[in-house]
Each structure stands twice: as C-alpha cells, then as structure tokens.
Short mmCIF file of C-alpha atoms in Angstrom, two decimals:
data_model
loop_
_atom_site.label_atom_id
_atom_site.label_comp_id
_atom_site.label_asym_id
_atom_site.label_seq_id
_atom_site.Cartn_x
_atom_site.Cartn_y
_atom_site.Cartn_z
CA UNK A 1 25.96 0.53 14.25
CA UNK A 2 24.11 2.34 17.14
CA UNK A 3 20.79 3.82 16.17
CA UNK A 4 21.63 7.42 17.40
CA UNK A 5 24.70 7.40 15.26
CA UNK A 6 22.79 6.19 12.16
CA UNK A 7 20.27 8.96 12.71
CA UNK A 8 23.04 11.51 13.02
CA UNK A 9 24.64 10.38 9.80
CA UNK A 10 21.19 10.44 8.02
CA UNK A 11 20.52 13.99 9.40
CA UNK A 12 23.95 15.26 8.10
CA UNK A 13 23.34 13.76 4.72
CA UNK A 14 19.84 15.15 4.60
CA UNK A 15 20.93 18.65 5.24
CA UNK A 16 23.63 18.43 2.77
CA UNK A 17 21.43 16.95 0.09
CA UNK A 18 18.57 19.38 0.62
CA UNK A 19 20.82 22.28 -0.38
CA UNK A 20 21.28 20.59 -3.71
CA UNK A 21 17.58 19.85 -4.12
CA UNK A 22 16.80 23.50 -3.32
CA UNK A 23 19.08 24.33 -6.23
CA UNK A 24 16.93 22.64 -8.82
CA UNK A 25 13.80 23.60 -7.18
CA UNK A 26 14.71 27.28 -7.54
CA UNK A 27 16.39 27.04 -11.00
CA UNK A 28 14.87 23.92 -12.61
CA UNK A 29 15.23 24.85 -16.22
CA UNK A 30 18.72 26.13 -15.82
CA UNK A 31 19.81 22.96 -14.03
CA UNK A 32 18.16 20.87 -16.88
CA UNK A 33 19.84 22.98 -19.56
CA UNK A 34 23.30 22.57 -17.93
CA UNK A 35 22.72 18.98 -17.54
CA UNK A 36 22.03 18.52 -21.34
CA UNK A 37 25.27 20.05 -22.35
CA UNK A 38 27.14 18.05 -19.73
CA UNK A 39 25.74 14.97 -21.27
CA UNK A 40 26.66 16.09 -24.84
CA UNK A 41 30.19 17.03 -23.83
CA UNK A 42 30.80 13.77 -22.01
CA UNK A 43 29.52 11.62 -25.00
CA UNK A 44 31.04 13.83 -27.81
CA UNK A 45 33.76 11.30 -28.66
CA UNK A 46 31.49 8.30 -28.80
CA UNK A 47 30.26 6.80 -32.03
CA UNK A 48 26.86 8.45 -31.66
CA UNK A 49 28.54 11.70 -30.45
CA UNK A 50 30.62 11.84 -33.69
CA UNK A 51 27.65 10.86 -35.94
CA UNK A 52 25.64 13.77 -34.66
CA UNK A 53 28.60 16.09 -33.96
CA UNK A 54 27.73 16.67 -30.34
CA UNK A 55 30.74 18.90 -29.93
CA UNK A 56 29.17 21.59 -32.06
CA UNK A 57 25.79 21.53 -30.33
CA UNK A 58 25.44 24.67 -28.43
CA UNK A 59 21.67 25.26 -28.24
CA UNK A 60 18.62 23.21 -27.41
CA UNK A 61 17.16 24.01 -30.83
CA UNK A 62 20.24 22.46 -32.49
CA UNK A 63 19.97 19.40 -30.18
CA UNK A 64 16.42 18.92 -31.39
CA UNK A 65 17.16 19.53 -35.04
CA UNK A 66 20.13 17.08 -35.12
CA UNK A 67 19.11 14.17 -32.99
CA UNK A 68 16.02 12.22 -33.76
CA UNK A 69 13.50 10.90 -31.18
CA UNK A 70 14.19 7.16 -30.82
CA UNK A 71 12.46 3.99 -29.62
CA UNK A 72 14.08 0.80 -28.37
CA UNK A 73 13.96 -0.63 -31.86
CA UNK A 74 15.94 2.30 -33.26
CA UNK A 75 18.73 1.72 -30.55
CA UNK A 76 18.54 -2.13 -30.52
CA UNK A 77 21.44 -2.81 -32.89
CA UNK A 78 23.76 -0.46 -30.87
CA UNK A 79 22.68 -1.92 -27.62
CA UNK A 80 23.32 -5.54 -28.95
CA UNK A 81 26.78 -4.52 -29.94
CA UNK A 82 27.33 -3.04 -26.49
CA UNK A 83 26.17 -6.33 -25.01
CA UNK A 84 28.71 -8.21 -26.97
CA UNK A 85 31.32 -6.16 -25.29
CA UNK A 86 31.96 -3.22 -27.61
CA UNK A 87 32.56 0.12 -25.93
CA UNK A 88 32.15 3.84 -26.64
CA UNK A 89 29.17 3.36 -28.91
CA UNK A 90 26.61 5.60 -27.15
CA UNK A 91 28.36 6.30 -23.81
CA UNK A 92 32.06 6.58 -23.01
CA UNK A 93 32.35 4.50 -19.93
CA UNK A 94 31.99 0.71 -20.45
CA UNK A 95 28.48 -0.56 -19.94
CA UNK A 96 28.69 -3.66 -17.91
CA UNK A 97 24.93 -4.09 -16.86
CA UNK A 98 21.75 -4.24 -18.89
CA UNK A 99 18.31 -4.22 -17.27
CA UNK A 100 16.05 -6.76 -18.86
CA UNK A 101 12.99 -4.70 -19.16
CA UNK A 102 9.71 -6.02 -17.67
CA UNK A 103 7.68 -2.89 -18.50
CA UNK A 104 5.72 -4.92 -20.90
CA UNK A 105 4.33 -8.53 -21.09
CA UNK A 106 5.33 -8.88 -24.72
CA UNK A 107 7.59 -11.91 -25.36
CA UNK A 108 10.25 -9.75 -26.77
CA UNK A 109 12.75 -8.57 -24.26
CA UNK A 110 14.49 -5.23 -24.06
CA UNK A 111 17.97 -4.76 -22.55
CA UNK A 112 18.27 -1.30 -21.18
CA UNK A 113 21.95 -0.15 -20.59
CA UNK A 114 22.90 0.73 -17.03
CA UNK A 115 26.09 2.65 -16.82
CA UNK A 116 28.18 3.18 -13.58
CA UNK A 117 27.08 6.76 -13.58
CA UNK A 118 23.33 5.85 -13.90
CA UNK A 119 23.63 3.30 -11.16
CA UNK A 120 25.47 5.64 -8.73
CA UNK A 121 24.11 9.14 -9.68
CA UNK A 122 20.55 8.11 -10.51
CA UNK A 123 19.27 4.79 -8.95
CA UNK A 124 21.30 4.82 -5.72
CA UNK A 125 21.10 8.59 -5.35
CA UNK A 126 17.31 8.43 -5.59
CA UNK A 127 17.15 5.69 -2.86
CA UNK A 128 19.09 8.00 -0.53
CA UNK A 129 16.87 10.97 -1.47
CA UNK A 130 13.73 9.03 -0.81
CA UNK A 131 14.89 8.32 2.78
CA UNK A 132 15.98 11.92 3.13
CA UNK A 133 12.56 13.28 2.13
CA UNK A 134 10.72 10.76 4.24
CA UNK A 135 12.86 11.53 7.29
CA UNK A 136 12.55 15.31 6.73
CA UNK A 137 8.77 14.97 6.75
CA UNK A 138 8.75 12.55 9.76
CA UNK A 139 11.19 13.68 12.42
CA UNK A 140 9.94 11.12 14.88
CA UNK A 141 10.57 8.17 12.51
CA UNK A 142 12.21 5.03 13.90
CA UNK A 143 13.00 3.74 10.41
CA UNK A 144 16.65 2.85 11.26
CA UNK A 145 15.77 0.80 14.38
CA UNK A 146 14.85 -1.97 12.07
CA UNK A 147 15.14 -3.28 8.52
CA UNK A 148 13.55 -2.66 5.19
CA UNK A 149 11.75 -5.64 3.60
CA UNK A 150 12.62 -5.29 -0.11
CA UNK A 151 10.95 -7.32 -2.87
CA UNK A 152 12.95 -7.39 -6.05
CA UNK A 153 12.64 -9.23 -9.24
CA UNK A 154 12.54 -13.07 -9.43
CA UNK A 155 15.23 -13.28 -12.19
CA UNK A 156 18.82 -14.21 -11.46
CA UNK A 157 21.63 -12.25 -13.13
CA UNK A 158 22.96 -13.85 -16.35
CA UNK A 159 26.55 -13.19 -17.63
CA UNK A 160 27.18 -13.01 -21.28
CA UNK A 161 30.22 -11.64 -23.29
CA UNK A 162 31.60 -10.00 -20.20
CA UNK A 163 28.26 -8.15 -19.62
CA UNK A 164 25.50 -8.83 -17.07
CA UNK A 165 21.79 -8.62 -17.63
CA UNK A 166 18.73 -9.27 -15.37
CA UNK A 167 15.86 -7.45 -13.68
CA UNK A 168 16.87 -3.90 -12.67
CA UNK A 169 16.11 -4.79 -9.04
CA UNK A 170 18.43 -7.72 -9.27
CA UNK A 171 21.15 -5.46 -10.59
CA UNK A 172 20.53 -3.00 -7.83
CA UNK A 173 20.64 -5.65 -5.19
CA UNK A 174 23.71 -7.27 -6.55
CA UNK A 175 25.69 -3.98 -6.45
CA UNK A 176 24.15 -2.22 -3.46
CA UNK A 177 26.48 -0.71 -0.89
CA UNK A 178 27.14 -2.50 2.48
CA UNK A 179 24.96 -0.08 4.42
CA UNK A 180 21.96 -0.92 2.36
CA UNK A 181 22.53 -4.69 2.66
CA UNK A 182 22.98 -4.28 6.50
CA UNK A 183 19.64 -2.54 6.87
CA UNK A 184 17.64 -4.84 4.37
CA UNK A 185 15.88 -8.08 4.51
CA UNK A 186 15.73 -10.75 3.09
CA UNK A 187 19.36 -11.48 2.20
CA UNK A 188 20.70 -10.91 -1.27
CA UNK A 189 20.88 -14.73 -1.72
CA UNK A 190 17.11 -15.03 -1.19
CA UNK A 191 16.29 -11.81 -2.97
CA UNK A 192 17.99 -13.08 -6.18
CA UNK A 193 16.24 -16.46 -6.24
CA UNK A 194 14.86 -17.22 -9.68
CA UNK A 195 11.87 -19.47 -8.82
CA UNK A 196 9.22 -16.92 -7.58
CA UNK A 197 7.13 -19.42 -5.53
CA UNK A 198 10.20 -20.99 -3.81
CA UNK A 199 11.44 -17.40 -3.19
CA UNK A 200 8.12 -16.44 -1.50
CA UNK A 201 8.49 -19.19 1.09
CA UNK A 202 12.13 -18.34 1.71
CA UNK A 203 11.31 -14.70 2.20
CA UNK A 204 8.58 -15.49 4.74
CA UNK A 205 10.92 -17.59 6.76
CA UNK A 206 13.74 -15.04 6.71
CA UNK A 207 11.54 -12.01 7.50
CA UNK A 208 8.83 -13.15 9.84
CA UNK A 209 11.03 -12.76 12.97
CA UNK A 210 12.87 -9.62 11.87
CA UNK A 211 12.12 -6.08 13.07
CA UNK A 212 10.74 -4.81 9.86
CA UNK A 213 10.16 -0.98 9.86
CA UNK A 214 9.53 -0.37 6.12
CA UNK A 215 8.48 -2.19 3.07
CA UNK A 216 9.61 -1.52 -0.55
CA UNK A 217 8.53 -3.09 -3.77
CA UNK A 218 5.79 -3.25 -6.51
CA UNK A 219 2.30 -3.10 -4.98
CA UNK A 220 0.89 -6.24 -6.85
CA UNK A 221 3.61 -8.57 -5.90
CA UNK A 222 4.24 -7.10 -2.51
CA UNK A 223 0.45 -7.74 -1.76
CA UNK A 224 1.05 -11.42 -2.72
CA UNK A 225 3.93 -11.67 -0.36
CA UNK A 226 2.19 -9.95 2.53
CA UNK A 227 -0.98 -12.10 2.21
CA UNK A 228 1.34 -15.16 2.17
CA UNK A 229 3.04 -13.97 5.38
CA UNK A 230 -0.41 -13.44 7.05
CA UNK A 231 -1.64 -16.89 6.02
CA UNK A 232 1.64 -18.60 7.14
CA UNK A 233 1.68 -16.87 10.50
CA UNK A 234 -2.10 -16.94 11.06
CA UNK A 235 -2.07 -13.21 12.06
CA UNK A 236 -4.86 -10.80 11.22
CA UNK A 237 -2.72 -7.85 10.25
CA UNK A 238 0.96 -7.00 9.65
CA UNK A 239 1.37 -5.02 12.87
CA UNK A 240 0.89 -8.36 14.75
CA UNK A 241 4.10 -9.44 13.05
CA UNK A 242 6.04 -6.23 12.74
CA UNK A 243 4.72 -3.74 15.39
CA UNK A 244 7.19 -1.10 14.28
CA UNK A 245 6.32 -1.08 10.68
CA UNK A 246 5.80 2.60 9.67
CA UNK A 247 6.03 3.17 5.84
CA UNK A 248 5.66 1.41 2.47
CA UNK A 249 7.72 2.67 -0.41
CA UNK A 250 6.11 1.67 -3.63
CA UNK A 251 6.22 2.01 -7.39
CA UNK A 252 6.17 0.18 -10.75
CA UNK A 253 2.38 0.00 -11.05
CA UNK A 254 -0.50 2.24 -9.99
CA UNK A 255 -1.36 2.01 -6.28
CA UNK A 256 -4.97 2.97 -6.82
CA UNK A 257 -6.40 -0.55 -7.37
CA UNK A 258 -4.64 -1.87 -4.25
CA UNK A 259 -4.84 0.85 -1.60
CA UNK A 260 -7.97 -0.43 0.13
CA UNK A 261 -6.49 -3.98 0.40
CA UNK A 262 -3.27 -2.56 1.88
CA UNK A 263 -5.31 -0.48 4.40
CA UNK A 264 -7.06 -3.64 5.46
CA UNK A 265 -3.86 -5.48 6.41
CA UNK A 266 -2.17 -2.20 7.72
CA UNK A 267 -4.94 -0.83 9.82
CA UNK A 268 -3.23 2.23 11.37
CA UNK A 269 -4.40 5.63 10.33
CA UNK A 270 -0.88 7.08 10.68
CA UNK A 271 0.79 4.50 8.49
CA UNK A 272 2.70 6.07 5.69
CA UNK A 273 2.78 5.38 1.94
CA UNK A 274 5.44 6.84 -0.23
CA UNK A 275 5.37 6.49 -4.02
CA UNK A 276 8.30 6.53 -6.38
CA UNK A 277 8.45 6.57 -10.22
CA UNK A 278 11.34 4.54 -11.58
CA UNK A 279 12.00 2.22 -14.47
CA UNK A 280 14.78 0.34 -16.13
CA UNK A 281 15.73 3.50 -17.89
CA UNK A 282 16.12 5.66 -14.74
CA UNK A 283 14.65 6.91 -11.53
CA UNK A 284 12.53 9.95 -12.31
CA UNK A 285 10.34 11.19 -9.47
CA UNK A 286 9.74 10.80 -5.66
CA UNK A 287 6.80 11.65 -3.43
CA UNK A 288 8.14 14.49 -1.25
CA UNK A 289 5.13 15.20 0.99
CA UNK A 290 3.20 13.05 3.38
CA UNK A 291 -0.33 11.91 2.26
CA UNK A 292 0.29 13.07 -1.34
CA UNK A 293 -0.15 11.35 -4.67
CA UNK A 294 2.06 14.00 -6.43
CA UNK A 295 5.73 13.16 -7.25
CA UNK A 296 8.54 15.61 -7.39
CA UNK A 297 10.47 15.36 -10.78
CA UNK A 298 14.04 14.94 -9.81
CA UNK A 299 16.18 17.06 -12.16
CA UNK A 300 19.83 16.28 -11.24
CA UNK A 301 20.03 12.59 -11.71
CA UNK A 302 21.71 12.70 -15.16
CA UNK A 303 18.45 12.68 -17.00
CA UNK A 304 17.36 15.40 -19.33
CA UNK A 305 13.54 15.52 -19.92
CA UNK A 306 11.37 16.41 -22.93
CA UNK A 307 7.75 15.78 -23.56
CA UNK A 308 5.27 15.12 -26.34
CA UNK A 309 1.70 16.37 -25.80
CA UNK A 310 -0.53 13.29 -26.19
CA UNK A 311 -2.96 15.25 -28.41
CA UNK A 312 -0.22 15.28 -31.04
CA UNK A 313 1.51 11.96 -30.24
CA UNK A 314 2.11 9.88 -33.34
CA UNK A 315 0.57 12.41 -35.65
CA UNK A 316 2.05 14.61 -38.44
CA UNK A 317 1.81 17.47 -36.02
CA UNK A 318 3.61 15.94 -33.22
CA UNK A 319 5.49 18.42 -31.06
CA UNK A 320 8.43 17.85 -28.66
CA UNK A 321 8.79 20.37 -25.88
CA UNK A 322 11.39 20.93 -23.02
CA UNK A 323 10.33 20.96 -19.39
CA UNK A 324 10.03 24.71 -19.44
CA UNK A 325 7.05 24.61 -21.86
CA UNK A 326 4.86 22.02 -20.08
CA UNK A 327 1.37 22.92 -18.77
CA UNK A 328 -0.59 21.79 -15.76
CA UNK A 329 -3.19 19.19 -16.52
CA UNK A 330 -2.04 18.05 -19.87
CA UNK A 331 -1.12 14.50 -20.66
CA UNK A 332 2.42 14.10 -21.98
CA UNK A 333 4.59 11.22 -23.36
CA UNK A 334 8.05 11.22 -21.63
CA UNK A 335 11.32 11.51 -23.57
CA UNK A 336 14.67 11.11 -21.90
CA UNK A 337 18.34 11.64 -22.52
CA UNK A 338 20.40 9.91 -19.93
CA UNK A 339 23.88 9.35 -18.38
CA UNK A 340 23.59 5.65 -19.67
CA UNK A 341 23.56 6.74 -23.33
CA UNK A 342 19.90 6.94 -24.14
CA UNK A 343 19.33 9.89 -26.54
CA UNK A 344 15.83 11.36 -26.98
CA UNK A 345 14.39 7.97 -25.98
CA UNK A 346 10.69 7.32 -25.71
CA UNK A 347 10.15 5.31 -22.45
CA UNK A 348 6.47 4.62 -23.15
CA UNK A 349 5.08 6.40 -20.11
CA UNK A 350 2.72 9.35 -19.85
CA UNK A 351 2.56 11.77 -17.10
CA UNK A 352 0.37 14.86 -16.14
CA UNK A 353 1.89 17.75 -14.36
CA UNK A 354 0.03 18.84 -11.17
CA UNK A 355 2.44 21.72 -10.53
CA UNK A 356 5.20 23.65 -12.35
CA UNK A 357 6.67 25.45 -9.30
CA UNK A 358 8.06 22.98 -8.32
CA UNK A 359 7.60 20.46 -11.13
CA UNK A 360 5.32 17.72 -9.70
CA UNK A 361 3.63 14.89 -11.78
CA UNK A 362 1.31 12.06 -11.66
CA UNK A 363 1.90 8.96 -13.91
CA UNK A 364 -1.09 8.76 -16.00
CA UNK A 365 -0.35 5.66 -18.14
CA UNK A 366 1.45 4.13 -21.07
CA UNK A 367 1.55 5.34 -24.66
CA UNK A 368 0.51 1.95 -25.72
CA UNK A 369 -1.76 0.94 -22.87
CA UNK A 370 -4.93 2.91 -23.55
CA UNK A 371 -8.06 2.35 -25.58
CA UNK A 372 -8.53 4.57 -28.55
CA UNK A 373 -10.32 2.33 -31.02
CA UNK A 374 -13.26 4.72 -31.49
CA UNK A 375 -11.68 8.10 -30.54
CA UNK A 376 -12.49 7.65 -26.77
CA UNK A 377 -8.90 8.10 -25.57
CA UNK A 378 -9.45 6.07 -22.44
CA UNK A 379 -6.21 6.12 -20.41
CA UNK A 380 -5.26 3.99 -17.35
CA UNK A 381 -5.65 6.87 -14.93
CA UNK A 382 -9.37 7.20 -15.98
CA UNK A 383 -9.92 3.40 -15.58
CA UNK A 384 -8.33 3.08 -12.22
CA UNK A 385 -10.03 6.14 -10.62
CA UNK A 386 -13.38 4.93 -11.97
CA UNK A 387 -12.88 1.37 -10.75
CA UNK A 388 -11.73 2.57 -7.33
CA UNK A 389 -14.96 4.70 -6.88
CA UNK A 390 -17.21 2.05 -8.16
CA UNK A 391 -15.65 -0.60 -5.88
CA UNK A 392 -16.25 1.78 -2.93
CA UNK A 393 -19.88 2.13 -3.89
CA UNK A 394 -20.41 -1.56 -4.38
CA UNK A 395 -18.26 -2.88 -1.54
CA UNK A 396 -16.18 -4.77 -4.03
CA UNK A 397 -12.35 -5.41 -4.13
CA UNK A 398 -10.31 -5.90 -7.23
CA UNK A 399 -7.30 -8.13 -7.62
CA UNK A 400 -6.48 -7.43 -11.23
CA UNK A 401 -8.16 -6.54 -14.51
CA UNK A 402 -7.72 -5.88 -18.25
CA UNK A 403 -10.00 -4.19 -20.90
CA UNK A 404 -9.98 -4.12 -24.65
CA UNK A 405 -12.29 -3.03 -27.49
CA UNK A 406 -15.02 -5.03 -29.07
CA UNK A 407 -14.70 -3.84 -32.65
CA UNK A 408 -17.63 -2.89 -34.87
CA UNK A 409 -18.95 -5.69 -36.90
CA UNK A 410 -21.28 -4.73 -39.70
CA UNK A 411 -24.24 -3.01 -38.06
CA UNK A 412 -23.07 -3.85 -34.58
CA UNK A 413 -21.48 -0.87 -32.75
CA UNK A 414 -18.30 -1.10 -30.78
CA UNK A 415 -17.97 -1.37 -27.11
CA UNK A 416 -15.29 -2.12 -24.28
CA UNK A 417 -14.89 -5.50 -22.64
CA UNK A 418 -13.57 -5.78 -19.15
CA UNK A 419 -12.21 -8.85 -17.44
CA UNK A 420 -12.00 -8.40 -13.70
CA UNK A 421 -10.69 -10.71 -10.95
CA UNK A 422 -12.37 -9.66 -7.70
CA UNK A 423 -11.20 -10.46 -4.14
CA UNK A 424 -14.73 -9.40 -3.12
CA UNK A 425 -17.22 -9.38 -6.04
CA UNK A 426 -20.10 -6.87 -6.26
CA UNK A 427 -23.47 -8.32 -5.28
CA UNK A 428 -24.90 -7.16 -8.62
CA UNK A 429 -22.61 -7.18 -11.61
CA UNK A 430 -25.10 -5.28 -13.77
CA UNK A 431 -25.12 -2.45 -11.28
CA UNK A 432 -21.37 -2.45 -11.10
CA UNK A 433 -21.26 -2.29 -15.00
CA UNK A 434 -23.65 0.64 -15.03
CA UNK A 435 -21.80 2.57 -12.34
CA UNK A 436 -18.39 1.93 -14.22
CA UNK A 437 -19.85 3.33 -17.41
CA UNK A 438 -21.27 6.35 -15.61
CA UNK A 439 -18.10 7.12 -13.79
CA UNK A 440 -15.99 6.82 -17.05
CA UNK A 441 -18.32 9.25 -18.64
CA UNK A 442 -17.79 11.76 -15.85
CA UNK A 443 -13.97 11.35 -16.02
CA UNK A 444 -13.40 11.37 -19.86
CA UNK A 445 -15.39 13.67 -22.19
CA UNK A 446 -14.24 11.75 -25.21
CA UNK A 447 -15.57 8.43 -23.90
CA UNK A 448 -18.82 10.33 -22.86
CA UNK A 449 -19.24 11.78 -26.44
CA UNK A 450 -18.88 8.26 -27.90
CA UNK A 451 -21.29 6.76 -25.46
CA UNK A 452 -23.92 9.55 -26.02
CA UNK A 453 -27.23 7.70 -26.98
CA UNK A 454 -24.88 4.73 -27.89
CA UNK A 455 -23.89 6.78 -30.84
CA UNK A 456 -20.53 4.99 -31.36
CA UNK A 457 -20.08 2.84 -28.27
CA UNK A 458 -22.57 0.50 -26.70
CA UNK A 459 -22.63 -0.23 -22.94
CA UNK A 460 -19.32 -2.05 -21.81
CA UNK A 461 -19.35 -5.64 -20.91
CA UNK A 462 -17.85 -6.89 -17.67
CA UNK A 463 -16.83 -10.50 -17.06
CA UNK A 464 -15.78 -11.87 -13.69
CA UNK A 465 -12.38 -13.68 -13.86
CA UNK A 466 -11.85 -16.96 -12.04
CA UNK A 467 -9.53 -16.85 -8.99
CA UNK A 468 -5.82 -16.63 -9.80
CA UNK A 469 -6.46 -16.18 -13.52
CA UNK A 470 -3.96 -13.36 -14.09
CA UNK A 471 -1.48 -15.05 -11.74
CA UNK A 472 -1.72 -18.24 -13.76
CA UNK A 473 -1.47 -16.36 -17.06
CA UNK A 474 1.74 -14.58 -15.90
CA UNK A 475 3.17 -17.90 -14.66
CA UNK A 476 2.41 -19.53 -18.02
CA UNK A 477 4.38 -16.69 -19.67
CA UNK A 478 7.32 -17.09 -17.15
CA UNK A 479 6.55 -13.55 -15.82
CA UNK A 480 5.99 -13.92 -12.05
CA UNK A 481 7.38 -11.32 -9.80
CA UNK A 482 9.51 -8.25 -10.32
CA UNK A 483 7.89 -5.45 -12.34
CA UNK A 484 5.88 -7.74 -14.57
CA UNK A 485 2.35 -6.46 -14.91
CA UNK A 486 -0.97 -7.17 -16.59
CA UNK A 487 -1.58 -4.89 -19.56
CA UNK A 488 -4.52 -2.96 -18.04
CA UNK A 489 -5.84 -1.40 -21.36
CA UNK A 490 -5.10 -2.44 -24.87
CA UNK A 491 -6.08 -1.27 -28.30
CA UNK A 492 -6.06 -4.88 -29.55
CA UNK A 493 -7.73 -8.12 -28.29
CA UNK A 494 -4.44 -10.03 -28.03
CA UNK A 495 -4.35 -10.21 -24.26
CA UNK A 496 -8.02 -10.36 -23.38
CA UNK A 497 -8.87 -13.12 -25.91
CA UNK A 498 -6.08 -15.32 -24.45
CA UNK A 499 -7.21 -14.56 -20.87
CA UNK A 500 -10.85 -15.29 -21.67
CA UNK A 501 -9.87 -18.68 -23.14
CA UNK A 502 -8.09 -19.49 -19.83
CA UNK A 503 -11.08 -18.22 -17.78
CA UNK A 504 -12.64 -21.63 -17.12
CA UNK A 505 -13.81 -22.38 -13.67
CA UNK A 506 -13.12 -25.93 -12.44
#
C-alpha cells in the first residue's frame, strides 16, 4: 500500500477517533457511569448476572452493595468451568481465549478471560489509539514508511476443550488484523516461537535488514533483544542498523531502571518513548503527550474503574471509591469491571493520579510487591526513583534488582536487603548504599521515620549479583520472555533467599 495512502487513512481515522476521545475527556464520569450500566445490562442473563440480579441495579451504590470485590481466587472456579467450554457464566458471548497471566513469578498460573469484545474494543482499539496519539503529536512522523519490531511472549498458544490459552501477546499476534501483520516484524511464526533463546536468534535474522521505524515490547526483554542485535551486527548503536527508527512503545514494567541504557544505544535527542499501561485483564492507559511520563486513563474501552486508597487497603476501614472521587497524589489499588466478565476485580496494580482533568496516572507499583514489614510502606516507585538518582550520582548502571526485609531477631533490629545486578557497578558500594538510604528517606517519610537514629530499621545491605543471575533464575523457572518479571520488592524472603543461594561466581 503506498505510504501517502496509508497516511491519509491514518489521518482520517485519527480525526474520527479524536472526537470520541474528546467526549470522555469532557464528560469522564458520565461516560464511565453509562458504561457500567451497559455492562450490567449485557450480562444480566448470565449466571453471575442472575445471582446478583443485575437487571434491578439502577445506581452505583446498589452495584457496590450487591457485588463484592473479587480476586482471582474468588473467580477461579467459574473461569475453570469456562475454560472447559461452559458458556454464559460471567459474560454472554462465548469466551474462546484465556491469557495466561505472567504478572507474577509465582508458580501458580492465572487464566484471564479474553472475550471478543475485549479483544476488539479494548486491546486492538488501544493499539490504534496509541498510533493516533503519537501521529497527532508528531505530524512529521514517517512511522508508516517502515515496520514495527514487536516483541511478544515466548509461549505458544495451547488448545484445550475448544478454548485457547497463552501469553496475551501471543493471543493478540495470533488474532491481529492483516494490516497489523503487514506493518510488523518479525513474522507471526517467529513471534510465537516457544523457545526464547532460539526465538532471539530468529528475530535478529528476520529484522536486521528490515526498515524498522518503531519498537514495541517490554523494556527488560526488548533490551536483551536489542543488545543481541548489536552484538550480532557489530554496530555501535541501533541507528546504524535502522536509520529511520523514531519511537519505542513500551509497557509491562517500569521504564525507569532502563532509560539510560536505552539512551546509550539510541543516541538521538529527538528519539521518542511512548509508554502504555496494559495487562492480561485489559488495556488501561496511554501516554498522550511527547516527553511525558503521565498516562491518559482510557475510559471507553469497556472497563469500569474503581479504586481503593492504599492507606485503607486490606484493613477493616477499606474504602472503595469511583473515578469521580479520586484525588491527585494519593496511591490507589485498581479495581475493574470489564467486557470480558471480570466483576469488581482486583488486578493487583497501584496507581497515582497526576491530574483529574483529564484523568492521568502513573503506575506506582503492585499491591503485593512492596515492603511494609516495619510500617515503612516502601513502594516500587520509591525504589526505582531512588535507584535511578543514585546510579546517576555514582555512574552506575543496573540490569535488575530485588529487595526484601531482614526481620528482627531478638535484639537485632530489622533492615532491608538489596540484591542488584549491575551492568556498570559503582566504584564504592558503601557510598552507593549510603546514597540509596538517603534518597529513600527523602522520598518516603514512613521509611525516614523508621530509619531515624536506627529506631526500627538499620542501614540497608546491598549485595552485587553475579552476571546473568536474574536471567538464569527466570530460565530455571521457565519464565524467559513475555511479561515475566523479577519481583522487585517483597514482604517475604522467598525470592531473595533463592536468588542469594544462586549468587555464586564461577
């Protein structure tokens, strides 16, 4: 298809879609309220709809009173029945696809339902919106003169009882429209390879001679691929391979620990980075401005949002609030009701609102991935902001890390233990440790209070991990590629003790 024609089509779609986006920007709470009752009406004759009498729910308050907050464990039996081929349990249209969740490194897998509606009206709609927003902000873009290098999960799709499960990225690639396949590399055959290391080599061979204009994938695994391409080609930076490369669309994990390494291999000041916030459960937010870390919450993808303030999360005083009641700067757990039949479902993520007109957010962490063994409430956002500044001050670069508490033992006070794999280690680990502690105090008043005069917490301990420790640990657990990630912070020592036992240099 000629490039001018592609740009004309994209421009037409952009203008049409922006009218719809402007509607939820102007009337966000009305759009969300209408969406809620559409979902209830659509599912009123399902098993769960009859159980809670969706047909008689006419107010948000009634919705809250009648339908409980749920976790995966609460839904698991219904989902397993659906996977075995039963229909009309929690959503009226047949559920054919289930995304095998990789949002956690626990051995136990989650199978998140993906309906036709969520596939089309959420995931694929978001992909088009992302392009629309990028092109709207960059009118001189030459995005469509080349291809997008996409990096999906390393798991194949598995069929069972007439249903299909696999990584969300594999489901999306397997069902993508022809225009997306035409403009992407590598081929679907290579993208869906199950062996991560074989797949890496195949991607390098397929993409090194393509005209790649954009990248799309999880930062940690994309960095592995890009460094492999540089090593294979012997080039210094990616523009020597793909001179027309202009943007990287990323999501899945925080970009903060990786940004400096990307800038080193993409050394153009005008190169663009666009962040997205998606998960197996849905596509939630998109960066809608150049050079911004704020994400616009997308309100018309068939997802109704609620939030739990983290200062009440899991307590007897836990509060659940609608979007209209959120405040800037507060940390919230995200609750969703979706067009795939998840009802008031805890996805496990936490966000912080940076704006309420329009609603923009930053992803601040996970409800389970924080350290609060001593009341310090250390979240991933604190950790990654601190590490980035300390690395800048010490000329260090981080590959991966994890941290956990050292629990009190008799008269010994508690502390935090960090295991960090460096690409470039600091010259003085003691100075790095002290700067990290100081920066965490400045970012987190609870941590600062517990560290005051070593009242509750002693100085943290930092260990240097051997090269490829985290990669080897993920490989050992069959979790290479996709959205698999290291648990950055944990309230238990489950992960760090296993990693420390593997941290033996040859």
